[in-house]
């Protein structure tokens, strides 16, 4: 569904990501792991169209979207849950969802909104509340819900669990697994490698912008050395 | 009674400040630019109004002229002055804005003379009504009413319409708003058009109230506008409205009780300094 091929990107002379290739299939989770500053967020933002590619290609259903604007990518099915959630803090939950569905017009938005509220009943409870006053977990749900309002085929999630209580992390993962079962393709960036490995169908590990490990979910779960070799930084620190 | 009158006159003057300051605080909220040339748009609205009124003999025609010209010029200022400078540090746009304001002031002076233009016929200035014992002329009533109507309409627009929500989303996080299909450039044009329309209306009303439109009329309002948006909490729209009303009332009482020590136009800054000593981020600091 989503193919990233030989992607290079970064700000200015600093190349954040070098020669990265990965695929995300419908109804599957690809986990993009690695220590802080490895280039995971740059990759996500490049796929969403907010960071320019210096080389390589991004394809959705076989068609290149590398030249498309961020809006165009949203319209074609790229959904973004950005690092730090970035909900519109001055807007209510309802208004955040409205903006999420902006590309598809009013009527489509109404139908999608009821699905989002069914997936995250907490958002229905907080419907008129300002997003800035929500808890971290609720903001995460809102960031996911907002992305879902545009009816994405691929969901890019930059840190699902960062800073959340374990019970909330469970809820968020459960919701994402629901979406995956419905056929959404998910690219999951995580610092919480344990949780990501549990659910991933394929795994790519970045260190300083270079791909250092690539395997199926099965293989990576059997590979006891993986966490120690590349992902131990967080656990150690 | 006397105090009530001071209060009412102060609120009316504050309402005019609010009309002016709204555009300033909107520009600051969206682009982080101190739009000093907004005061030039204010004077431009007054000129468009007085020229139209004197040419046609109709004050009613002056209203759409003032609002229309200001609403057209505001977006042009964005397009040709600020847009090319957005990638530069904000003080670059600030300096350009001050330059534009001075150029506009001197342009008015060159075109229309240094002493300004009076209205040939200004019935609104001389017609007064007595409301509950307080005597107000039609211009003062118009200031109060138009601020209520314009600020109210703007409040409804920003709170309850799809475009208003898109606008606030853009102020909150332009990049995310853009990725969900909101065109930030269109929001900016709209921002400048609406803010400038209100400044043009305020300019016309001040011109009518003084029965004179003169080149420097924007200057005092300009620095007071800056004081107001700082007091209101930079970029905070309701804060700017409340700060405007407070300043109007404080000035109104100040001209009576502080006249011996402080000029009317210095009061804004005395208030600004006093408030910033206690609340460094303004009376109504923005959220977060």
mmCIF file of N, CA and C in Angstrom, chain A residues 101-216:
data_model
loop_
_atom_site.group_PDB
_atom_site.id
_atom_site.type_symbol
_atom_site.label_atom_id
_atom_site.label_comp_id
_atom_site.label_asym_id
_atom_site.label_seq_id
_atom_site.Cartn_x
_atom_site.Cartn_y
_atom_site.Cartn_z
ATOM 1 N N UNK A 101 -11.729 16.468 9.239
ATOM 2 C CA UNK A 101 -12.530 16.032 8.101
ATOM 3 C C UNK A 101 -12.711 17.089 7.027
ATOM 4 N N UNK A 102 -11.930 18.166 7.123
ATOM 5 C CA UNK A 102 -12.106 19.295 6.230
ATOM 6 C C UNK A 102 -12.035 18.933 4.750
ATOM 7 N N UNK A 103 -11.136 18.015 4.415
ATOM 8 C CA UNK A 103 -10.918 17.723 2.985
ATOM 9 C C UNK A 103 -12.108 17.028 2.348
ATOM 10 N N UNK A 104 -12.950 16.382 3.140
ATOM 11 C CA UNK A 104 -14.010 15.592 2.527
ATOM 12 C C UNK A 104 -15.397 16.213 2.644
ATOM 13 N N UNK A 105 -15.476 17.447 3.150
ATOM 14 C CA UNK A 105 -16.779 18.106 3.185
ATOM 15 C C UNK A 105 -17.631 17.677 4.365
ATOM 16 N N UNK A 106 -18.725 18.397 4.537
ATOM 17 C CA UNK A 106 -19.521 18.319 5.743
ATOM 18 C C UNK A 106 -20.193 16.962 5.983
ATOM 19 N N UNK A 107 -20.825 16.419 4.936
ATOM 20 C CA UNK A 107 -21.653 15.224 5.143
ATOM 21 C C UNK A 107 -20.800 13.996 5.445
ATOM 22 N N UNK A 108 -19.719 13.849 4.682
ATOM 23 C CA UNK A 108 -18.813 12.732 4.930
ATOM 24 C C UNK A 108 -18.260 12.824 6.348
ATOM 25 N N UNK A 109 -18.002 14.067 6.791
ATOM 26 C CA UNK A 109 -17.417 14.259 8.121
ATOM 27 C C UNK A 109 -18.367 13.771 9.207
ATOM 28 N N UNK A 110 -19.644 14.025 9.042
ATOM 29 C CA UNK A 110 -20.600 13.646 10.083
ATOM 30 C C UNK A 110 -20.594 12.127 10.290
ATOM 31 N N UNK A 111 -20.608 11.384 9.183
ATOM 32 C CA UNK A 111 -20.617 9.923 9.287
ATOM 33 C C UNK A 111 -19.334 9.422 9.937
ATOM 34 N N UNK A 112 -18.211 10.000 9.534
ATOM 35 C CA UNK A 112 -16.940 9.541 10.087
ATOM 36 C C UNK A 112 -16.835 9.888 11.564
ATOM 37 N N UNK A 113 -17.410 11.026 11.930
ATOM 38 C CA UNK A 113 -17.297 11.442 13.318
ATOM 39 C C UNK A 113 -17.949 10.427 14.255
ATOM 40 N N UNK A 114 -19.088 9.896 13.858
ATOM 41 C CA UNK A 114 -19.722 8.934 14.773
ATOM 42 C C UNK A 114 -18.863 7.678 14.916
ATOM 43 N N UNK A 115 -18.154 7.301 13.857
ATOM 44 C CA UNK A 115 -17.240 6.152 13.988
ATOM 45 C C UNK A 115 -16.090 6.464 14.943
ATOM 46 N N UNK A 116 -15.545 7.674 14.811
ATOM 47 C CA UNK A 116 -14.429 8.060 15.682
ATOM 48 C C UNK A 116 -14.880 8.078 17.150
ATOM 49 N N UNK A 117 -16.081 8.614 17.379
ATOM 50 C CA UNK A 117 -16.566 8.690 18.757
ATOM 51 C C UNK A 117 -16.889 7.303 19.308
ATOM 52 N N UNK A 118 -17.258 6.381 18.418
ATOM 53 C CA UNK A 118 -17.493 5.012 18.874
ATOM 54 C C UNK A 118 -16.167 4.337 19.240
ATOM 55 N N UNK A 119 -15.140 4.666 18.488
ATOM 56 C CA UNK A 119 -13.822 4.090 18.758
ATOM 57 C C UNK A 119 -13.232 4.666 20.048
ATOM 58 N N UNK A 120 -13.458 5.969 20.275
ATOM 59 C CA UNK A 120 -12.945 6.637 21.477
ATOM 60 C C UNK A 120 -14.098 7.305 22.228
ATOM 61 N N UNK A 121 -14.821 6.541 23.038
ATOM 62 C CA UNK A 121 -15.964 7.133 23.768
ATOM 63 C C UNK A 121 -15.550 8.322 24.646
ATOM 64 N N UNK A 122 -14.289 8.322 25.077
ATOM 65 C CA UNK A 122 -13.810 9.443 25.882
ATOM 66 C C UNK A 122 -13.953 10.770 25.158
ATOM 67 N N UNK A 123 -13.753 10.738 23.843
ATOM 68 C CA UNK A 123 -13.862 11.978 23.074
ATOM 69 C C UNK A 123 -15.301 12.465 23.042
ATOM 70 N N UNK A 124 -16.247 11.537 23.061
ATOM 71 C CA UNK A 124 -17.659 11.938 23.110
ATOM 72 C C UNK A 124 -17.951 12.628 24.438
ATOM 73 N N UNK A 125 -17.355 12.108 25.523
ATOM 74 C CA UNK A 125 -17.560 12.740 26.837
ATOM 75 C C UNK A 125 -16.971 14.143 26.883
ATOM 76 N N UNK A 126 -15.881 14.322 26.168
ATOM 77 C CA UNK A 126 -15.170 15.612 26.212
ATOM 78 C C UNK A 126 -15.512 16.500 25.012
ATOM 79 N N UNK A 127 -16.590 16.191 24.337
ATOM 80 C CA UNK A 127 -16.884 16.737 23.019
ATOM 81 C C UNK A 127 -16.753 18.256 22.919
ATOM 82 N N UNK A 128 -17.252 18.982 23.928
ATOM 83 C CA UNK A 128 -17.256 20.453 23.853
ATOM 84 C C UNK A 128 -16.062 21.071 24.573
ATOM 85 N N UNK A 129 -15.189 20.233 25.098
ATOM 86 C CA UNK A 129 -14.080 20.739 25.900
ATOM 87 C C UNK A 129 -12.930 21.196 25.007
ATOM 88 N N UNK A 130 -12.201 22.213 25.464
ATOM 89 C CA UNK A 130 -11.033 22.686 24.731
ATOM 90 C C UNK A 130 -9.942 21.605 24.732
ATOM 91 N N UNK A 131 -9.363 21.343 23.571
ATOM 92 C CA UNK A 131 -8.385 20.258 23.465
ATOM 93 C C UNK A 131 -7.184 20.477 24.377
ATOM 94 N N UNK A 132 -6.818 21.744 24.589
ATOM 95 C CA UNK A 132 -5.671 22.043 25.442
ATOM 96 C C UNK A 132 -5.867 21.615 26.884
ATOM 97 N N UNK A 133 -7.115 21.410 27.292
ATOM 98 C CA UNK A 133 -7.384 21.031 28.681
ATOM 99 C C UNK A 133 -7.501 19.515 28.846
ATOM 100 N N UNK A 134 -7.354 18.767 27.773
ATOM 101 C CA UNK A 134 -7.466 17.303 27.872
ATOM 102 C C UNK A 134 -6.200 16.710 28.472
ATOM 103 N N UNK A 135 -6.303 15.504 29.009
ATOM 104 C CA UNK A 135 -5.119 14.788 29.486
ATOM 105 C C UNK A 135 -4.314 14.326 28.274
ATOM 106 N N UNK A 136 -3.072 13.924 28.532
ATOM 107 C CA UNK A 136 -2.215 13.464 27.440
ATOM 108 C C UNK A 136 -2.845 12.328 26.650
ATOM 109 N N UNK A 137 -3.455 11.388 27.362
ATOM 110 C CA UNK A 137 -4.060 10.241 26.690
ATOM 111 C C UNK A 137 -5.234 10.661 25.823
ATOM 112 N N UNK A 138 -6.044 11.585 26.363
ATOM 113 C CA UNK A 138 -7.187 12.064 25.586
ATOM 114 C C UNK A 138 -6.727 12.829 24.354
ATOM 115 N N UNK A 139 -5.627 13.580 24.528
ATOM 116 C CA UNK A 139 -5.094 14.299 23.367
ATOM 117 C C UNK A 139 -4.605 13.323 22.299
ATOM 118 N N UNK A 140 -4.003 12.220 22.765
ATOM 119 C CA UNK A 140 -3.543 11.223 21.806
ATOM 120 C C UNK A 140 -4.728 10.632 21.056
ATOM 121 N N UNK A 141 -5.798 10.320 21.791
ATOM 122 C CA UNK A 141 -7.001 9.792 21.141
ATOM 123 C C UNK A 141 -7.539 10.805 20.131
ATOM 124 N N UNK A 142 -7.485 12.079 20.526
ATOM 125 C CA UNK A 142 -7.992 13.124 19.633
ATOM 126 C C UNK A 142 -7.115 13.242 18.387
ATOM 127 N N UNK A 143 -5.801 13.130 18.574
ATOM 128 C CA UNK A 143 -4.901 13.222 17.421
ATOM 129 C C UNK A 143 -5.177 12.074 16.446
ATOM 130 N N UNK A 144 -5.422 10.878 16.995
ATOM 131 C CA UNK A 144 -5.750 9.738 16.130
ATOM 132 C C UNK A 144 -7.108 9.963 15.474
ATOM 133 N N UNK A 145 -8.083 10.388 16.290
ATOM 134 C CA UNK A 145 -9.427 10.627 15.772
ATOM 135 C C UNK A 145 -9.430 11.680 14.684
ATOM 136 N N UNK A 146 -8.658 12.733 14.900
ATOM 137 C CA UNK A 146 -8.575 13.800 13.901
ATOM 138 C C UNK A 146 -8.049 13.266 12.570
ATOM 139 N N UNK A 147 -7.004 12.423 12.671
ATOM 140 C CA UNK A 147 -6.450 11.839 11.441
ATOM 141 C C UNK A 147 -7.476 10.929 10.767
ATOM 142 N N UNK A 148 -8.246 10.201 11.583
ATOM 143 C CA UNK A 148 -9.226 9.263 11.006
ATOM 144 C C UNK A 148 -10.350 9.993 10.279
ATOM 145 N N UNK A 149 -10.601 11.241 10.672
ATOM 146 C CA UNK A 149 -11.677 12.001 10.044
ATOM 147 C C UNK A 149 -11.462 12.166 8.543
ATOM 148 N N UNK A 150 -10.203 12.094 8.101
ATOM 149 C CA UNK A 150 -9.927 12.236 6.668
ATOM 150 C C UNK A 150 -9.947 10.886 5.968
ATOM 151 N N UNK A 151 -10.344 9.844 6.674
ATOM 152 C CA UNK A 151 -10.492 8.514 6.087
ATOM 153 C C UNK A 151 -9.197 7.979 5.473
ATOM 154 N N UNK A 152 -8.138 7.869 6.286
ATOM 155 C CA UNK A 152 -6.841 7.476 5.730
ATOM 156 C C UNK A 152 -6.756 5.988 5.401
ATOM 157 N N UNK A 153 -5.979 5.677 4.369
ATOM 158 C CA UNK A 153 -5.639 4.277 4.091
ATOM 159 C C UNK A 153 -4.411 3.884 4.898
ATOM 160 N N UNK A 154 -3.532 4.874 5.074
ATOM 161 C CA UNK A 154 -2.302 4.649 5.830
ATOM 162 C C UNK A 154 -2.281 5.637 6.995
ATOM 163 N N UNK A 155 -1.999 5.115 8.173
ATOM 164 C CA UNK A 155 -1.914 5.989 9.338
ATOM 165 C C UNK A 155 -0.462 6.022 9.803
ATOM 166 N N UNK A 156 0.106 7.231 9.843
ATOM 167 C CA UNK A 156 1.460 7.394 10.341
ATOM 168 C C UNK A 156 1.358 7.843 11.783
ATOM 169 N N UNK A 157 1.861 7.038 12.711
ATOM 170 C CA UNK A 157 1.746 7.392 14.126
ATOM 171 C C UNK A 157 3.131 7.601 14.701
ATOM 172 N N UNK A 158 3.434 8.844 15.048
ATOM 173 C CA UNK A 158 4.742 9.151 15.602
ATOM 174 C C UNK A 158 4.623 9.175 17.127
ATOM 175 N N UNK A 159 4.971 8.091 17.734
ATOM 176 C CA UNK A 159 4.908 7.900 19.188
ATOM 177 C C UNK A 159 3.471 7.758 19.677
ATOM 178 N N UNK A 160 3.049 6.539 19.819
ATOM 179 C CA UNK A 160 1.701 6.281 20.339
ATOM 180 C C UNK A 160 1.683 6.358 21.866
ATOM 181 N N UNK A 161 2.754 5.890 22.493
ATOM 182 C CA UNK A 161 2.676 5.670 23.940
ATOM 183 C C UNK A 161 3.474 6.665 24.772
ATOM 184 N N UNK A 162 4.232 7.556 24.120
ATOM 185 C CA UNK A 162 5.148 8.426 24.854
ATOM 186 C C UNK A 162 4.410 9.278 25.888
ATOM 187 N N UNK A 163 4.833 9.159 27.137
ATOM 188 C CA UNK A 163 4.292 10.010 28.189
ATOM 189 C C UNK A 163 2.904 9.623 28.685
ATOM 190 N N UNK A 164 2.413 8.452 28.281
ATOM 191 C CA UNK A 164 1.058 8.071 28.699
ATOM 192 C C UNK A 164 1.102 6.993 29.776
ATOM 193 N N UNK A 165 0.075 6.965 30.593
ATOM 194 C CA UNK A 165 -0.039 5.919 31.608
ATOM 195 C C UNK A 165 -0.301 4.579 30.920
ATOM 196 N N UNK A 166 0.214 3.487 31.507
ATOM 197 C CA UNK A 166 0.076 2.175 30.857
ATOM 198 C C UNK A 166 -1.367 1.830 30.478
ATOM 199 N N UNK A 167 -2.326 2.160 31.329
ATOM 200 C CA UNK A 167 -3.718 1.810 31.023
ATOM 201 C C UNK A 167 -4.183 2.530 29.754
ATOM 202 N N UNK A 168 -3.735 3.785 29.602
ATOM 203 C CA UNK A 168 -4.123 4.573 28.424
ATOM 204 C C UNK A 168 -3.420 4.028 27.182
ATOM 205 N N UNK A 169 -2.141 3.625 27.378
ATOM 206 C CA UNK A 169 -1.408 3.038 26.261
ATOM 207 C C UNK A 169 -2.165 1.815 25.738
ATOM 208 N N UNK A 170 -2.667 0.978 26.663
ATOM 209 C CA UNK A 170 -3.443 -0.201 26.261
ATOM 210 C C UNK A 170 -4.638 0.198 25.414
ATOM 211 N N UNK A 171 -5.366 1.227 25.879
ATOM 212 C CA UNK A 171 -6.542 1.689 25.126
ATOM 213 C C UNK A 171 -6.170 2.151 23.736
ATOM 214 N N UNK A 172 -5.060 2.915 23.653
ATOM 215 C CA UNK A 172 -4.652 3.451 22.351
ATOM 216 C C UNK A 172 -4.236 2.312 21.422
ATOM 217 N N UNK A 173 -3.482 1.349 21.959
ATOM 218 C CA UNK A 173 -3.080 0.216 21.123
ATOM 219 C C UNK A 173 -4.300 -0.578 20.672
ATOM 220 N N UNK A 174 -5.253 -0.762 21.581
ATOM 221 C CA UNK A 174 -6.455 -1.520 21.218
ATOM 222 C C UNK A 174 -7.177 -0.840 20.057
ATOM 223 N N UNK A 175 -7.262 0.488 20.128
ATOM 224 C CA UNK A 175 -7.939 1.228 19.059
ATOM 225 C C UNK A 175 -7.193 1.069 17.742
ATOM 226 N N UNK A 176 -5.862 1.163 17.818
ATOM 227 C CA UNK A 176 -5.072 1.041 16.590
ATOM 228 C C UNK A 176 -5.235 -0.366 15.997
ATOM 229 N N UNK A 177 -5.261 -1.386 16.869
ATOM 230 C CA UNK A 177 -5.437 -2.751 16.365
ATOM 231 C C UNK A 177 -6.808 -2.926 15.714
ATOM 232 N N UNK A 178 -7.821 -2.245 16.269
ATOM 233 C CA UNK A 178 -9.147 -2.240 15.637
ATOM 234 C C UNK A 178 -9.060 -1.712 14.215
ATOM 235 N N UNK A 179 -8.351 -0.595 14.085
ATOM 236 C CA UNK A 179 -8.224 0.033 12.768
ATOM 237 C C UNK A 179 -7.507 -0.885 11.792
ATOM 238 N N UNK A 180 -6.460 -1.530 12.312
ATOM 239 C CA UNK A 180 -5.693 -2.441 11.471
ATOM 240 C C UNK A 180 -6.590 -3.585 10.985
ATOM 241 N N UNK A 181 -7.418 -4.091 11.880
ATOM 242 C CA UNK A 181 -8.353 -5.156 11.510
ATOM 243 C C UNK A 181 -9.318 -4.692 10.416
ATOM 244 N N UNK A 182 -9.624 -3.391 10.444
ATOM 245 C CA UNK A 182 -10.502 -2.863 9.395
ATOM 246 C C UNK A 182 -9.763 -2.652 8.075
ATOM 247 N N UNK A 183 -8.445 -2.859 8.091
ATOM 248 C CA UNK A 183 -7.696 -2.770 6.835
ATOM 249 C C UNK A 183 -6.806 -1.556 6.701
ATOM 250 N N UNK A 184 -6.715 -0.738 7.746
ATOM 251 C CA UNK A 184 -5.821 0.423 7.675
ATOM 252 C C UNK A 184 -4.373 -0.061 7.783
ATOM 253 N N UNK A 185 -3.501 0.554 7.000
ATOM 254 C CA UNK A 185 -2.073 0.273 7.106
ATOM 255 C C UNK A 185 -1.469 1.245 8.117
ATOM 256 N N UNK A 186 -0.635 0.745 9.020
ATOM 257 C CA UNK A 186 -0.094 1.611 10.076
ATOM 258 C C UNK A 186 1.433 1.591 10.056
ATOM 259 N N UNK A 187 2.003 2.789 10.004
ATOM 260 C CA UNK A 187 3.434 2.932 10.241
ATOM 261 C C UNK A 187 3.584 3.496 11.646
ATOM 262 N N UNK A 188 4.187 2.693 12.518
ATOM 263 C CA UNK A 188 4.236 3.048 13.932
ATOM 264 C C UNK A 188 5.663 3.363 14.355
ATOM 265 N N UNK A 189 5.873 4.601 14.758
ATOM 266 C CA UNK A 189 7.158 4.977 15.332
ATOM 267 C C UNK A 189 7.024 4.862 16.842
ATOM 268 N N UNK A 190 7.958 4.201 17.476
ATOM 269 C CA UNK A 190 7.821 4.006 18.925
ATOM 270 C C UNK A 190 9.165 4.036 19.634
ATOM 271 N N UNK A 191 9.136 4.629 20.827
ATOM 272 C CA UNK A 191 10.282 4.477 21.730
ATOM 273 C C UNK A 191 10.049 3.269 22.634
ATOM 274 N N UNK A 192 8.784 2.986 22.863
ATOM 275 C CA UNK A 192 8.414 1.829 23.663
ATOM 276 C C UNK A 192 8.509 0.591 22.773
ATOM 277 N N UNK A 193 9.740 0.092 22.602
ATOM 278 C CA UNK A 193 9.980 -0.938 21.600
ATOM 279 C C UNK A 193 9.255 -2.233 21.927
ATOM 280 N N UNK A 194 9.138 -2.525 23.219
ATOM 281 C CA UNK A 194 8.498 -3.779 23.608
ATOM 282 C C UNK A 194 7.084 -3.856 23.042
ATOM 283 N N UNK A 195 6.320 -2.788 23.279
ATOM 284 C CA UNK A 195 4.937 -2.757 22.823
ATOM 285 C C UNK A 195 4.849 -2.814 21.309
ATOM 286 N N UNK A 196 5.741 -2.093 20.638
ATOM 287 C CA UNK A 196 5.702 -2.059 19.183
ATOM 288 C C UNK A 196 6.027 -3.437 18.610
ATOM 289 N N UNK A 197 7.036 -4.097 19.184
ATOM 290 C CA UNK A 197 7.445 -5.410 18.678
ATOM 291 C C UNK A 197 6.330 -6.440 18.851
ATOM 292 N N UNK A 198 5.597 -6.312 19.950
ATOM 293 C CA UNK A 198 4.491 -7.236 20.207
ATOM 294 C C UNK A 198 3.519 -7.303 19.035
ATOM 295 N N UNK A 199 3.251 -6.150 18.421
ATOM 296 C CA UNK A 199 2.165 -6.068 17.451
ATOM 297 C C UNK A 199 2.626 -5.934 16.003
ATOM 298 N N UNK A 200 3.940 -5.695 15.804
ATOM 299 C CA UNK A 200 4.395 -5.346 14.454
ATOM 300 C C UNK A 200 4.367 -6.545 13.519
ATOM 301 N N UNK A 201 4.025 -6.290 12.249
ATOM 302 C CA UNK A 201 4.131 -7.320 11.206
ATOM 303 C C UNK A 201 5.465 -7.237 10.512
ATOM 304 N N UNK A 202 6.066 -6.041 10.516
ATOM 305 C CA UNK A 202 7.448 -5.957 10.075
ATOM 306 C C UNK A 202 8.122 -4.829 10.841
ATOM 307 N N UNK A 203 9.447 -4.916 10.901
ATOM 308 C CA UNK A 203 10.209 -4.021 11.775
ATOM 309 C C UNK A 203 11.392 -3.453 11.011
ATOM 310 N N UNK A 204 11.563 -2.128 11.124
ATOM 311 C CA UNK A 204 12.743 -1.482 10.569
ATOM 312 C C UNK A 204 13.376 -0.680 11.696
ATOM 313 N N UNK A 205 14.705 -0.820 11.841
ATOM 314 C CA UNK A 205 15.388 -0.064 12.891
ATOM 315 C C UNK A 205 16.336 0.941 12.250
ATOM 316 N N UNK A 206 16.205 2.200 12.669
ATOM 317 C CA UNK A 206 17.077 3.269 12.185
ATOM 318 C C UNK A 206 18.042 3.663 13.291
ATOM 319 N N UNK A 207 19.315 3.868 12.925
ATOM 320 C CA UNK A 207 20.267 4.474 13.846
ATOM 321 C C UNK A 207 20.999 5.551 13.069
ATOM 322 N N UNK A 208 20.997 6.775 13.563
ATOM 323 C CA UNK A 208 21.609 7.930 12.896
ATOM 324 C C UNK A 208 21.231 7.999 11.417
ATOM 325 N N UNK A 209 19.992 7.734 11.110
ATOM 326 C CA UNK A 209 19.533 7.888 9.736
ATOM 327 C C UNK A 209 19.798 6.701 8.841
ATOM 328 N N UNK A 210 20.526 5.699 9.344
ATOM 329 C CA UNK A 210 20.823 4.514 8.535
ATOM 330 C C UNK A 210 19.981 3.331 8.992
ATOM 331 N N UNK A 211 19.544 2.533 8.013
ATOM 332 C CA UNK A 211 18.788 1.342 8.351
ATOM 333 C C UNK A 211 19.765 0.269 8.823
ATOM 334 N N UNK A 212 19.589 -0.189 10.065
ATOM 335 C CA UNK A 212 20.542 -1.165 10.595
ATOM 336 C C UNK A 212 19.906 -2.536 10.809
ATOM 337 N N UNK A 213 18.589 -2.595 10.679
ATOM 338 C CA UNK A 213 17.927 -3.873 10.948
ATOM 339 C C UNK A 213 16.604 -3.869 10.226
ATOM 340 N N UNK A 214 16.237 -5.035 9.695
ATOM 341 C CA UNK A 214 14.982 -5.127 8.976
ATOM 342 C C UNK A 214 14.541 -6.574 9.053
ATOM 343 N N UNK A 215 13.326 -6.811 9.506
ATOM 344 C CA UNK A 215 12.868 -8.190 9.639
ATOM 345 C C UNK A 215 11.357 -8.215 9.713
ATOM 346 N N UNK A 216 10.797 -9.406 9.583
ATOM 347 C CA UNK A 216 9.356 -9.534 9.816
ATOM 348 C C UNK A 216 9.104 -9.475 11.320
#
